[in-house]
Amino acid sequence: MEKKIIHKHTKIVATLGPVSESVEVLEKMIKNGLNVTRFNFSHGEYEWHERVMNNVRMAAKNVGVPIAILADLQGPRVRTHMSEELEIIDGETVRICDISMDDEEIAQKFSDQKVITLDCPKIIDSIAVGNDILIEDGLMKVKIVDIMDGYAVADVIDGGVIKNHKGVNIPDARIPLPTVTKKDYDDLAFALAHDVDYIALSFVRNGQDIVDVRKHMRKILGDEVSLPKIVSKIECKEALNNLERILCATDAVMIARGDLGIEMNPARIAILEKDILEKAIRHMRPVIVATQMLASMEHNPRATRAEISDVTNAVADHADAVMLSGESSMGTYPVDTVRTMAEVATQTEISPYDDVFDAMPLTFSSEEVRIAHGTYDFARELEAQAIVIYSESGYTARLLSHFRPDQNIIVVTNNQKTYHQLALPWGVKSFMCPGEQSREKCIENAIQQAKEKGVLHTGDLVITVLGTTKTGKKLTLTGTRIA
């Protein structure tokens, strides 16, 4: 007997890699609750990305559900530039250089000293006495004690073996790299050519970063309807300082707890997560909670109790999505990790701890907001089973999603891009309306498709809403009907 697709409100984002690239594995992941596939452009050749994107689309078509594709750009990453491994020991002094000084010059100048070289030109000019330099996700740490001509002197706080091309964080320094690098623009051009649904920007610093990328995409595509949505990754101090401006400019956010936990005091990460979540929801921005959510399942068939609690808390705090990284890209159990995450989300959603007792507040108001709020109240009062929406751009769907209703949010659209992008917002289940049909006919079509998928059942009470159209038809709450 064929396994039914798991239906839940909270969405699952999974990073793809060697263990999850095949159509067969992807189909299993989708049936177990996968909604969004993440392509990490820090790794992999274009040939691999293209092939696996095609596999995602094939698997989604075979299963019959929308799956969004998210292209995650690397961003301004500083890395070690080492010709050989170097062991540093607690308490000793080392030199910090960058590639403005070549290997021969470094060897001559520091022949009897230990040197850590960074791959960012002129970064020494941005470093100050007292700065911490964290290497390989913070496993090693040195503190700057002096700045010299072309290099810095640092004391080793936490030693270890430094390898080539490992990530480097300098929390209090302004790195002399643009938020979107040349590599990022090349990767963005590839992603746009392959019609991805979301672009994730790493190490976003302010709202202007997002405005610039969206302007660049418009210049390439020319068609507003075809634009991917932008996901801003919150992972540095500057982003936290400019969070309100970022939320006004972006389409969605990702709480990237890995680098954020290096840049900030790790003891504050859970509090920062809750704060970012609350502010993003107020701005009607979908939120993805990411990093190490089920990390032990890279190698073990079961998650730890702490990991289960981590996912539970994100769901209870109304995150739109929770994300898998190495668990689904490199781990031994890619399908099981998705299944585990879906089961935790489902159990949390049927508990009282994620319930919304009052309408979730918004930072703005409009006629559309008031109608959506009224729809939410109407559905609660009538104890309807679903809210069925016709939406061309997805805006009405995201607006209803914001209020986190108990009902399924069933959305029908005539826009293929919207169909896939709605795989991310909380609670939304999207369907395509084939051909040129009226909004009312599309609603009927969606109800029938939802019944076939087991999302609705004959006799269910549904609230129907017609979204704003490009021809000028306004958002309208049209009433109720029986499925």
Short mmCIF file of C-alpha atoms in Angstrom, two decimals:
data_model
loop_
_atom_site.label_atom_id
_atom_site.label_comp_id
_atom_site.label_asym_id
_atom_site.label_seq_id
_atom_site.Cartn_x
_atom_site.Cartn_y
_atom_site.Cartn_z
CA MET A 1 0.00 0.00 0.00
CA GLU A 2 1.41 3.41 -1.01
CA LYS A 3 2.40 5.66 1.88
CA LYS A 4 0.26 8.79 2.28
CA ILE A 5 1.96 12.18 2.27
CA ILE A 6 2.40 13.67 5.75
CA HIS A 7 0.31 16.87 6.12
CA LYS A 8 1.43 19.43 8.71
CA HIS A 9 1.46 23.21 9.12
CA THR A 10 5.19 23.69 9.79
CA LYS A 11 7.30 23.25 6.67
CA ILE A 12 10.59 21.35 6.35
CA VAL A 13 13.63 22.63 4.44
CA ALA A 14 16.30 20.04 3.62
CA THR A 15 19.79 20.68 2.27
CA LEU A 16 20.60 18.31 -0.58
CA GLY A 17 23.85 16.46 -1.11
CA PRO A 18 25.27 13.12 -2.25
CA VAL A 19 22.94 11.06 -0.04
CA SER A 20 19.75 12.84 -1.15
CA GLU A 21 20.31 13.66 -4.81
CA SER A 22 18.43 10.80 -6.47
CA VAL A 23 14.80 10.95 -7.59
CA GLU A 24 14.06 7.83 -5.54
CA VAL A 25 15.35 9.28 -2.25
CA LEU A 26 13.77 12.67 -2.95
CA GLU A 27 10.36 11.05 -3.49
CA LYS A 28 10.67 9.32 -0.10
CA MET A 29 11.68 12.59 1.57
CA ILE A 30 8.72 14.41 -0.01
CA LYS A 31 6.26 11.73 1.12
CA ASN A 32 7.65 12.06 4.65
CA GLY A 33 7.12 15.82 4.82
CA LEU A 34 9.79 17.65 2.79
CA ASN A 35 8.63 21.02 1.37
CA VAL A 36 11.70 23.04 0.34
CA THR A 37 15.03 21.83 -1.07
CA ARG A 38 18.14 23.88 -0.25
CA PHE A 39 21.11 24.00 -2.62
CA ASN A 40 24.25 25.19 -0.82
CA PHE A 41 26.36 27.10 -3.36
CA SER A 42 29.38 26.99 -1.05
CA HIS A 43 29.80 23.48 -2.45
CA GLY A 44 29.20 21.62 -5.69
CA GLU A 45 29.71 22.26 -9.38
CA TYR A 46 27.01 23.76 -11.61
CA GLU A 47 26.56 20.42 -13.38
CA TRP A 48 25.61 18.80 -10.06
CA HIS A 49 23.22 21.61 -9.08
CA GLU A 50 21.49 21.48 -12.47
CA ARG A 51 21.12 17.71 -12.42
CA VAL A 52 19.74 17.59 -8.89
CA MET A 53 17.36 20.51 -9.50
CA ASN A 54 15.94 18.48 -12.38
CA ASN A 55 15.66 15.50 -10.03
CA VAL A 56 13.74 17.60 -7.50
CA ARG A 57 11.26 18.69 -10.15
CA MET A 58 10.84 15.13 -11.37
CA ALA A 59 10.27 13.81 -7.83
CA ALA A 60 7.77 16.59 -7.05
CA LYS A 61 5.86 15.84 -10.25
CA ASN A 62 5.82 12.11 -9.49
CA VAL A 63 4.45 12.67 -5.98
CA GLY A 64 2.12 15.45 -7.11
CA VAL A 65 3.02 18.23 -4.67
CA PRO A 66 4.81 21.59 -4.98
CA ILE A 67 8.43 21.61 -3.81
CA ALA A 68 10.32 24.91 -3.67
CA ILE A 69 13.98 25.23 -4.68
CA LEU A 70 16.14 27.54 -2.57
CA ALA A 71 19.59 28.61 -3.82
CA ASP A 72 21.77 29.57 -0.84
CA LEU A 73 24.60 31.91 -1.89
CA GLN A 74 27.93 31.62 -0.04
CA GLY A 75 28.37 35.30 0.81
CA PRO A 76 31.52 37.06 2.06
CA ARG A 77 33.21 34.10 3.68
CA VAL A 78 36.75 34.50 5.07
CA ARG A 79 38.80 31.29 5.16
CA THR A 80 42.25 30.12 6.18
CA HIS A 81 44.93 30.06 3.47
CA MET A 82 47.43 27.46 4.69
CA SER A 83 50.05 25.59 2.66
CA GLU A 84 50.17 22.95 5.41
CA GLU A 85 48.40 22.15 8.66
CA LEU A 86 49.46 24.17 11.72
CA GLU A 87 49.06 23.19 15.37
CA ILE A 88 48.56 26.08 17.77
CA ILE A 89 48.76 25.64 21.54
CA ASP A 90 46.92 27.49 24.31
CA GLY A 91 48.96 30.44 25.60
CA GLU A 92 51.44 30.76 22.74
CA THR A 93 51.75 33.76 20.41
CA VAL A 94 51.12 33.58 16.66
CA ARG A 95 51.18 35.97 13.71
CA ILE A 96 48.11 36.73 11.57
CA CYS A 97 48.65 37.64 7.90
CA ASP A 98 46.52 37.87 4.78
CA ILE A 99 47.19 37.10 1.13
CA SER A 100 48.39 40.66 0.52
CA MET A 101 51.68 39.13 1.66
CA ASP A 102 52.81 36.18 -0.49
CA ASP A 103 54.01 32.84 0.90
CA GLU A 104 57.68 33.56 0.18
CA GLU A 105 57.58 36.89 2.01
CA ILE A 106 55.81 35.27 4.97
CA ALA A 107 58.44 32.50 5.11
CA GLN A 108 61.29 35.02 5.12
CA LYS A 109 59.72 37.39 7.65
CA PHE A 110 58.46 34.77 10.11
CA SER A 111 60.87 31.87 9.58
CA ASP A 112 60.80 30.78 13.23
CA GLN A 113 57.23 31.78 14.12
CA LYS A 114 53.78 30.29 13.64
CA VAL A 115 51.66 32.12 11.06
CA ILE A 116 47.93 31.93 10.31
CA THR A 117 47.15 33.31 6.85
CA LEU A 118 43.66 34.50 5.87
CA ASP A 119 42.41 34.54 2.27
CA CYS A 120 40.93 38.06 2.35
CA PRO A 121 43.25 40.83 1.05
CA LYS A 122 43.80 43.80 3.41
CA ILE A 123 41.76 42.21 6.19
CA ILE A 124 44.56 43.10 8.63
CA ASP A 125 43.59 46.76 8.13
CA SER A 126 40.11 45.95 9.51
CA ILE A 127 41.31 44.15 12.63
CA ALA A 128 41.79 45.91 15.98
CA VAL A 129 43.51 45.02 19.23
CA GLY A 130 41.07 43.02 21.35
CA ASN A 131 39.31 41.36 18.40
CA ASP A 132 38.75 37.61 18.63
CA ILE A 133 39.42 35.48 15.56
CA LEU A 134 37.42 32.24 15.55
CA ILE A 135 38.44 29.39 13.24
CA GLU A 136 36.45 26.36 12.05
CA ASP A 137 33.09 27.17 13.68
CA GLY A 138 34.83 28.52 16.77
CA LEU A 139 36.80 25.35 17.57
CA MET A 140 39.96 27.49 17.72
CA LYS A 141 40.23 31.04 19.03
CA VAL A 142 42.98 33.66 19.09
CA LYS A 143 42.86 37.23 20.46
CA ILE A 144 44.61 40.15 18.76
CA VAL A 145 47.14 41.83 21.09
CA ASP A 146 49.07 44.02 18.64
CA ILE A 147 48.80 45.39 15.09
CA MET A 148 52.02 45.74 13.11
CA ASP A 149 52.81 46.79 9.54
CA GLY A 150 50.96 44.25 7.39
CA TYR A 151 50.30 41.67 10.10
CA ALA A 152 48.84 41.21 13.58
CA VAL A 153 50.05 39.49 16.73
CA ALA A 154 47.63 37.22 18.59
CA ASP A 155 47.55 35.08 21.71
CA VAL A 156 46.09 31.58 21.39
CA ILE A 157 43.05 31.16 23.64
CA ASP A 158 41.79 27.80 22.34
CA GLY A 159 44.32 25.75 20.42
CA GLY A 160 43.98 23.04 17.83
CA VAL A 161 45.10 22.04 14.35
CA ILE A 162 44.40 24.66 11.69
CA LYS A 163 43.74 23.28 8.21
CA ASN A 164 43.44 25.00 4.85
CA HIS A 165 40.17 26.58 3.66
CA LYS A 166 38.45 26.56 7.07
CA GLY A 167 35.89 29.23 7.93
CA VAL A 168 36.99 32.27 9.91
CA ASN A 169 34.79 34.64 11.96
CA ILE A 170 35.89 37.99 13.38
CA PRO A 171 32.75 39.16 15.23
CA ASP A 172 33.69 42.79 15.86
CA ALA A 173 35.48 43.56 12.58
CA ARG A 174 33.99 45.07 9.44
CA ILE A 175 35.18 42.59 6.80
CA PRO A 176 36.37 44.37 3.60
CA LEU A 177 34.17 42.24 1.35
CA PRO A 178 30.80 43.10 -0.20
CA THR A 179 27.75 41.21 1.08
CA VAL A 180 27.28 39.81 -2.43
CA THR A 181 30.61 38.75 -3.95
CA LYS A 182 31.53 38.11 -7.58
CA LYS A 183 31.07 34.38 -6.96
CA ASP A 184 27.62 35.11 -5.55
CA TYR A 185 26.61 37.10 -8.64
CA ASP A 186 27.82 34.25 -10.87
CA ASP A 187 25.86 31.75 -8.77
CA LEU A 188 22.83 34.04 -8.80
CA ALA A 189 22.89 34.18 -12.61
CA PHE A 190 22.96 30.37 -12.70
CA ALA A 191 20.10 30.15 -10.19
CA LEU A 192 17.95 32.61 -12.15
CA ALA A 193 18.60 30.72 -15.39
CA HIS A 194 17.32 27.59 -13.64
CA ASP A 195 14.15 29.23 -12.31
CA VAL A 196 14.72 28.77 -8.57
CA ASP A 197 12.00 29.89 -6.18
CA TYR A 198 14.09 31.42 -3.40
CA ILE A 199 17.52 33.07 -3.13
CA ALA A 200 19.18 33.03 0.31
CA LEU A 201 21.65 35.85 1.00
CA SER A 202 24.39 35.01 3.51
CA PHE A 203 25.73 37.53 6.05
CA VAL A 204 23.18 40.20 5.14
CA ARG A 205 24.18 43.44 6.88
CA ASN A 206 21.37 45.88 6.09
CA GLY A 207 18.25 46.43 4.03
CA GLN A 208 20.17 47.97 1.14
CA ASP A 209 21.88 44.63 0.46
CA ILE A 210 18.46 43.14 -0.30
CA VAL A 211 17.29 46.11 -2.38
CA ASP A 212 20.44 45.86 -4.52
CA VAL A 213 20.01 42.13 -5.20
CA ARG A 214 16.33 42.49 -6.05
CA LYS A 215 17.17 45.33 -8.46
CA HIS A 216 19.85 43.13 -10.05
CA MET A 217 17.37 40.26 -10.48
CA ARG A 218 14.78 42.57 -12.06
CA LYS A 219 17.41 43.74 -14.53
CA ILE A 220 18.15 40.14 -15.56
CA LEU A 221 14.61 38.76 -15.63
CA GLY A 222 12.60 41.86 -16.46
CA ASP A 223 9.43 40.13 -15.25
CA GLU A 224 8.31 40.82 -11.67
CA VAL A 225 6.22 37.64 -11.58
CA SER A 226 9.29 35.48 -12.27
CA LEU A 227 11.42 36.91 -9.44
CA PRO A 228 12.57 34.49 -6.75
CA LYS A 229 11.77 35.56 -3.20
CA ILE A 230 14.76 36.68 -1.11
CA VAL A 231 15.58 34.91 2.17
CA SER A 232 17.90 37.00 4.35
CA LYS A 233 20.13 34.95 6.63
CA ILE A 234 20.51 36.54 10.05
CA GLU A 235 23.95 35.45 11.20
CA CYS A 236 26.03 38.47 12.30
CA LYS A 237 25.91 41.37 14.77
CA GLU A 238 25.35 43.95 12.06
CA ALA A 239 22.22 42.13 10.87
CA LEU A 240 20.81 42.12 14.40
CA ASN A 241 21.50 45.86 14.71
CA ASN A 242 19.66 46.47 11.42
CA LEU A 243 16.96 43.81 11.83
CA GLU A 244 13.96 46.13 11.39
CA ARG A 245 15.33 47.52 8.11
CA ILE A 246 16.14 44.01 6.89
CA LEU A 247 12.64 42.79 7.72
CA CYS A 248 11.10 45.69 5.79
CA ALA A 249 13.18 44.87 2.69
CA THR A 250 13.30 41.07 2.63
CA ASP A 251 10.70 38.45 1.65
CA ALA A 252 11.71 35.91 4.33
CA VAL A 253 14.43 35.28 6.91
CA MET A 254 16.56 32.37 8.00
CA ILE A 255 17.87 32.26 11.57
CA ALA A 256 21.31 30.81 10.75
CA ARG A 257 22.27 29.74 14.25
CA GLY A 258 25.68 28.35 13.25
CA ASP A 259 27.50 31.58 12.45
CA LEU A 260 25.19 33.56 14.72
CA GLY A 261 26.33 31.36 17.62
CA ILE A 262 29.94 32.18 16.77
CA GLU A 263 29.39 35.92 16.32
CA MET A 264 27.27 36.22 19.49
CA ASN A 265 27.38 34.74 22.98
CA PRO A 266 26.12 31.15 22.44
CA ALA A 267 24.19 31.36 25.71
CA ARG A 268 21.91 33.97 24.08
CA ILE A 269 21.12 32.06 20.87
CA ALA A 270 17.78 30.63 22.02
CA ILE A 271 16.65 34.09 23.18
CA LEU A 272 17.80 35.71 19.94
CA GLU A 273 15.92 33.03 17.99
CA LYS A 274 12.69 33.84 19.80
CA ASP A 275 13.20 37.59 19.34
CA ILE A 276 13.90 37.31 15.59
CA LEU A 277 10.92 34.97 15.17
CA GLU A 278 8.54 37.33 16.93
CA LYS A 279 9.69 40.38 14.94
CA ALA A 280 9.64 38.55 11.60
CA ILE A 281 6.10 37.30 12.18
CA ARG A 282 4.98 40.86 12.99
CA HIS A 283 6.37 41.91 9.59
CA MET A 284 4.62 38.97 7.86
CA ARG A 285 7.94 37.45 6.83
CA PRO A 286 8.25 33.64 6.73
CA VAL A 287 10.93 32.39 9.14
CA ILE A 288 13.22 29.37 8.75
CA VAL A 289 15.02 28.11 11.88
CA ALA A 290 18.27 26.44 10.87
CA THR A 291 21.44 24.66 12.02
CA GLN A 292 22.04 21.49 14.03
CA MET A 293 18.37 20.80 14.66
CA LEU A 294 18.84 17.02 14.36
CA ALA A 295 22.64 16.99 14.04
CA SER A 296 23.17 13.65 15.79
CA MET A 297 21.09 11.96 13.08
CA GLU A 298 23.94 12.44 10.61
CA HIS A 299 25.28 9.23 12.13
CA ASN A 300 22.55 7.89 14.44
CA PRO A 301 19.08 6.58 13.53
CA ARG A 302 17.40 8.47 16.39
CA ALA A 303 17.55 12.09 17.52
CA THR A 304 18.56 13.13 21.02
CA ARG A 305 15.92 14.37 23.46
CA ALA A 306 17.53 17.82 23.33
CA GLU A 307 17.18 17.92 19.53
CA ILE A 308 13.53 16.89 19.75
CA SER A 309 12.99 19.73 22.23
CA ASP A 310 14.79 22.16 19.92
CA VAL A 311 12.46 21.39 17.00
CA THR A 312 9.44 21.44 19.33
CA ASN A 313 10.30 24.92 20.60
CA ALA A 314 10.71 26.31 17.07
CA VAL A 315 7.31 24.88 16.08
CA ALA A 316 5.65 26.15 19.28
CA ASP A 317 7.09 29.62 18.56
CA HIS A 318 5.29 29.53 15.17
CA ALA A 319 8.30 29.23 12.86
CA ASP A 320 7.23 28.75 9.26
CA ALA A 321 9.90 26.12 8.68
CA VAL A 322 12.64 24.11 10.35
CA MET A 323 15.74 23.12 8.42
CA LEU A 324 18.09 20.18 7.98
CA SER A 325 21.70 20.67 6.87
CA GLY A 326 24.31 17.92 7.08
CA GLU A 327 21.63 15.52 8.31
CA SER A 328 20.00 15.44 4.88
CA SER A 329 22.99 16.24 2.64
CA MET A 330 25.76 14.04 4.03
CA GLY A 331 24.18 11.89 6.73
CA THR A 332 23.32 8.22 6.84
CA TYR A 333 19.57 8.73 7.37
CA PRO A 334 18.23 11.52 5.08
CA VAL A 335 14.69 10.12 4.87
CA ASP A 336 14.50 9.30 8.58
CA THR A 337 15.58 12.82 9.55
CA VAL A 338 12.73 14.32 7.52
CA ARG A 339 10.28 11.81 9.00
CA THR A 340 11.47 12.57 12.55
CA MET A 341 11.19 16.32 12.02
CA ALA A 342 7.69 15.93 10.55
CA GLU A 343 6.56 13.75 13.46
CA VAL A 344 7.84 16.27 16.01
CA ALA A 345 6.11 19.11 14.16
CA THR A 346 2.84 17.17 13.95
CA GLN A 347 2.86 16.22 17.64
CA THR A 348 3.60 19.82 18.64
CA GLU A 349 0.84 21.16 16.41
CA ILE A 350 -1.83 18.91 17.94
CA SER A 351 -0.72 19.94 21.45
CA PRO A 352 -2.01 23.18 23.04
CA TYR A 353 1.47 24.70 23.16
CA ASP A 354 1.49 26.17 19.65
CA ASP A 355 -2.10 27.42 19.86
CA VAL A 356 -2.80 31.05 18.98
CA PHE A 357 -5.41 32.52 21.31
CA ASP A 358 -5.42 36.05 19.87
CA ALA A 359 -4.73 37.16 16.32
CA MET A 360 -1.01 37.53 15.65
CA PRO A 361 -0.18 41.26 15.46
CA LEU A 362 1.11 42.96 12.31
CA THR A 363 3.28 46.07 11.95
CA PHE A 364 0.93 47.50 9.31
CA SER A 365 -2.77 47.70 8.47
CA SER A 366 -4.77 47.84 5.24
CA GLU A 367 -8.12 46.82 3.82
CA GLU A 368 -6.61 43.45 2.87
CA VAL A 369 -5.33 42.92 6.43
CA ARG A 370 -8.76 43.68 7.89
CA ILE A 371 -10.46 41.26 5.48
CA ALA A 372 -7.89 38.55 6.25
CA HIS A 373 -8.33 39.13 9.98
CA GLY A 374 -12.09 38.90 9.55
CA THR A 375 -11.68 35.65 7.61
CA TYR A 376 -9.55 34.24 10.44
CA ASP A 377 -12.21 35.19 13.04
CA PHE A 378 -15.03 33.87 10.83
CA ALA A 379 -13.30 30.51 10.38
CA ARG A 380 -12.75 30.18 14.14
CA GLU A 381 -16.34 31.12 14.95
CA LEU A 382 -17.78 28.58 12.50
CA GLU A 383 -15.16 25.92 13.34
CA ALA A 384 -14.50 25.49 9.63
CA GLN A 385 -12.11 22.79 8.43
CA ALA A 386 -10.31 24.93 5.84
CA ILE A 387 -9.88 28.35 4.28
CA VAL A 388 -9.76 28.08 0.47
CA ILE A 389 -8.13 31.00 -1.35
CA TYR A 390 -7.64 32.00 -4.96
CA SER A 391 -4.33 33.90 -5.13
CA GLU A 392 -2.27 34.93 -8.16
CA SER A 393 0.79 36.38 -6.40
CA GLY A 394 0.52 34.45 -3.12
CA TYR A 395 0.08 37.64 -1.06
CA THR A 396 -3.38 36.71 0.23
CA ALA A 397 -2.10 33.25 1.16
CA ARG A 398 0.84 34.70 3.10
CA LEU A 399 -1.51 37.14 4.82
CA LEU A 400 -3.79 34.35 6.04
CA SER A 401 -0.75 32.26 6.98
CA HIS A 402 0.44 35.07 9.24
CA PHE A 403 -2.57 34.64 11.54
CA ARG A 404 -1.74 30.93 12.06
CA PRO A 405 -5.34 29.64 11.83
CA ASP A 406 -6.27 26.16 13.03
CA GLN A 407 -7.72 25.48 9.58
CA ASN A 408 -5.81 24.22 6.57
CA ILE A 409 -5.00 27.09 4.19
CA ILE A 410 -5.73 25.73 0.72
CA VAL A 411 -4.56 28.01 -2.07
CA VAL A 412 -5.25 27.71 -5.76
CA THR A 413 -3.24 29.78 -8.23
CA ASN A 414 -2.72 30.07 -11.97
CA ASN A 415 0.92 31.09 -11.46
CA GLN A 416 3.53 28.30 -11.52
CA LYS A 417 6.06 30.40 -9.55
CA THR A 418 3.50 31.18 -6.83
CA TYR A 419 2.52 27.50 -6.70
CA HIS A 420 6.08 26.51 -5.76
CA GLN A 421 6.91 29.51 -3.56
CA LEU A 422 3.92 28.76 -1.34
CA ALA A 423 5.66 25.55 -0.28
CA LEU A 424 7.42 27.65 2.40
CA PRO A 425 4.80 29.72 4.32
CA TRP A 426 3.25 28.10 7.39
CA GLY A 427 0.11 26.04 6.85
CA VAL A 428 -0.29 26.73 3.13
CA LYS A 429 -1.13 23.89 0.73
CA SER A 430 -1.08 25.09 -2.86
CA PHE A 431 -2.75 23.72 -5.98
CA MET A 432 -2.54 24.74 -9.65
CA CYS A 433 -5.64 25.78 -11.55
CA PRO A 434 -5.27 24.39 -15.07
CA GLY A 435 -6.03 26.59 -18.07
CA GLU A 436 -7.90 29.90 -18.18
CA GLN A 437 -10.66 29.60 -15.59
CA SER A 438 -12.59 32.05 -13.41
CA ARG A 439 -11.58 32.53 -9.77
CA GLU A 440 -14.74 30.76 -8.68
CA LYS A 441 -14.06 27.77 -10.95
CA CYS A 442 -10.49 27.58 -9.64
CA ILE A 443 -11.83 27.43 -6.07
CA GLU A 444 -14.03 24.45 -7.01
CA ASN A 445 -11.05 22.81 -8.69
CA ALA A 446 -8.88 23.27 -5.57
CA ILE A 447 -11.52 21.76 -3.28
CA GLN A 448 -11.71 18.70 -5.51
CA GLN A 449 -7.90 18.33 -5.62
CA ALA A 450 -7.69 18.75 -1.83
CA LYS A 451 -10.25 15.98 -1.34
CA GLU A 452 -8.27 13.69 -3.64
CA LYS A 453 -5.10 14.41 -1.59
CA GLY A 454 -6.85 13.77 1.72
CA VAL A 455 -6.49 17.39 2.86
CA LEU A 456 -10.28 17.86 2.74
CA HIS A 457 -13.14 15.39 3.15
CA THR A 458 -16.68 15.36 1.81
CA GLY A 459 -18.90 17.37 4.14
CA ASP A 460 -16.14 19.65 5.47
CA LEU A 461 -17.09 23.29 5.97
CA VAL A 462 -14.76 25.69 4.14
CA ILE A 463 -14.44 29.47 4.00
CA THR A 464 -13.76 30.82 0.50
CA VAL A 465 -11.67 33.90 -0.30
CA LEU A 466 -10.89 35.48 -3.68
CA GLY A 467 -7.56 37.31 -3.74
CA THR A 468 -6.69 40.54 -5.53
CA THR A 469 -5.92 40.11 -9.23
CA LYS A 470 -3.74 42.06 -11.66
CA THR A 471 -6.93 42.99 -13.54
CA GLY A 472 -8.10 44.99 -10.53
CA LYS A 473 -10.44 42.58 -8.75
CA LYS A 474 -10.18 43.14 -4.99
CA LEU A 475 -9.70 40.73 -2.11
CA THR A 476 -13.12 39.37 -1.21
CA LEU A 477 -14.43 37.05 1.51
CA THR A 478 -17.10 35.24 -0.49
CA GLY A 479 -18.65 33.04 2.20
CA THR A 480 -18.88 29.36 3.07
CA ARG A 481 -19.58 26.11 1.31
CA ILE A 482 -19.57 22.39 1.99
CA ALA A 483 -16.78 20.39 0.37
#
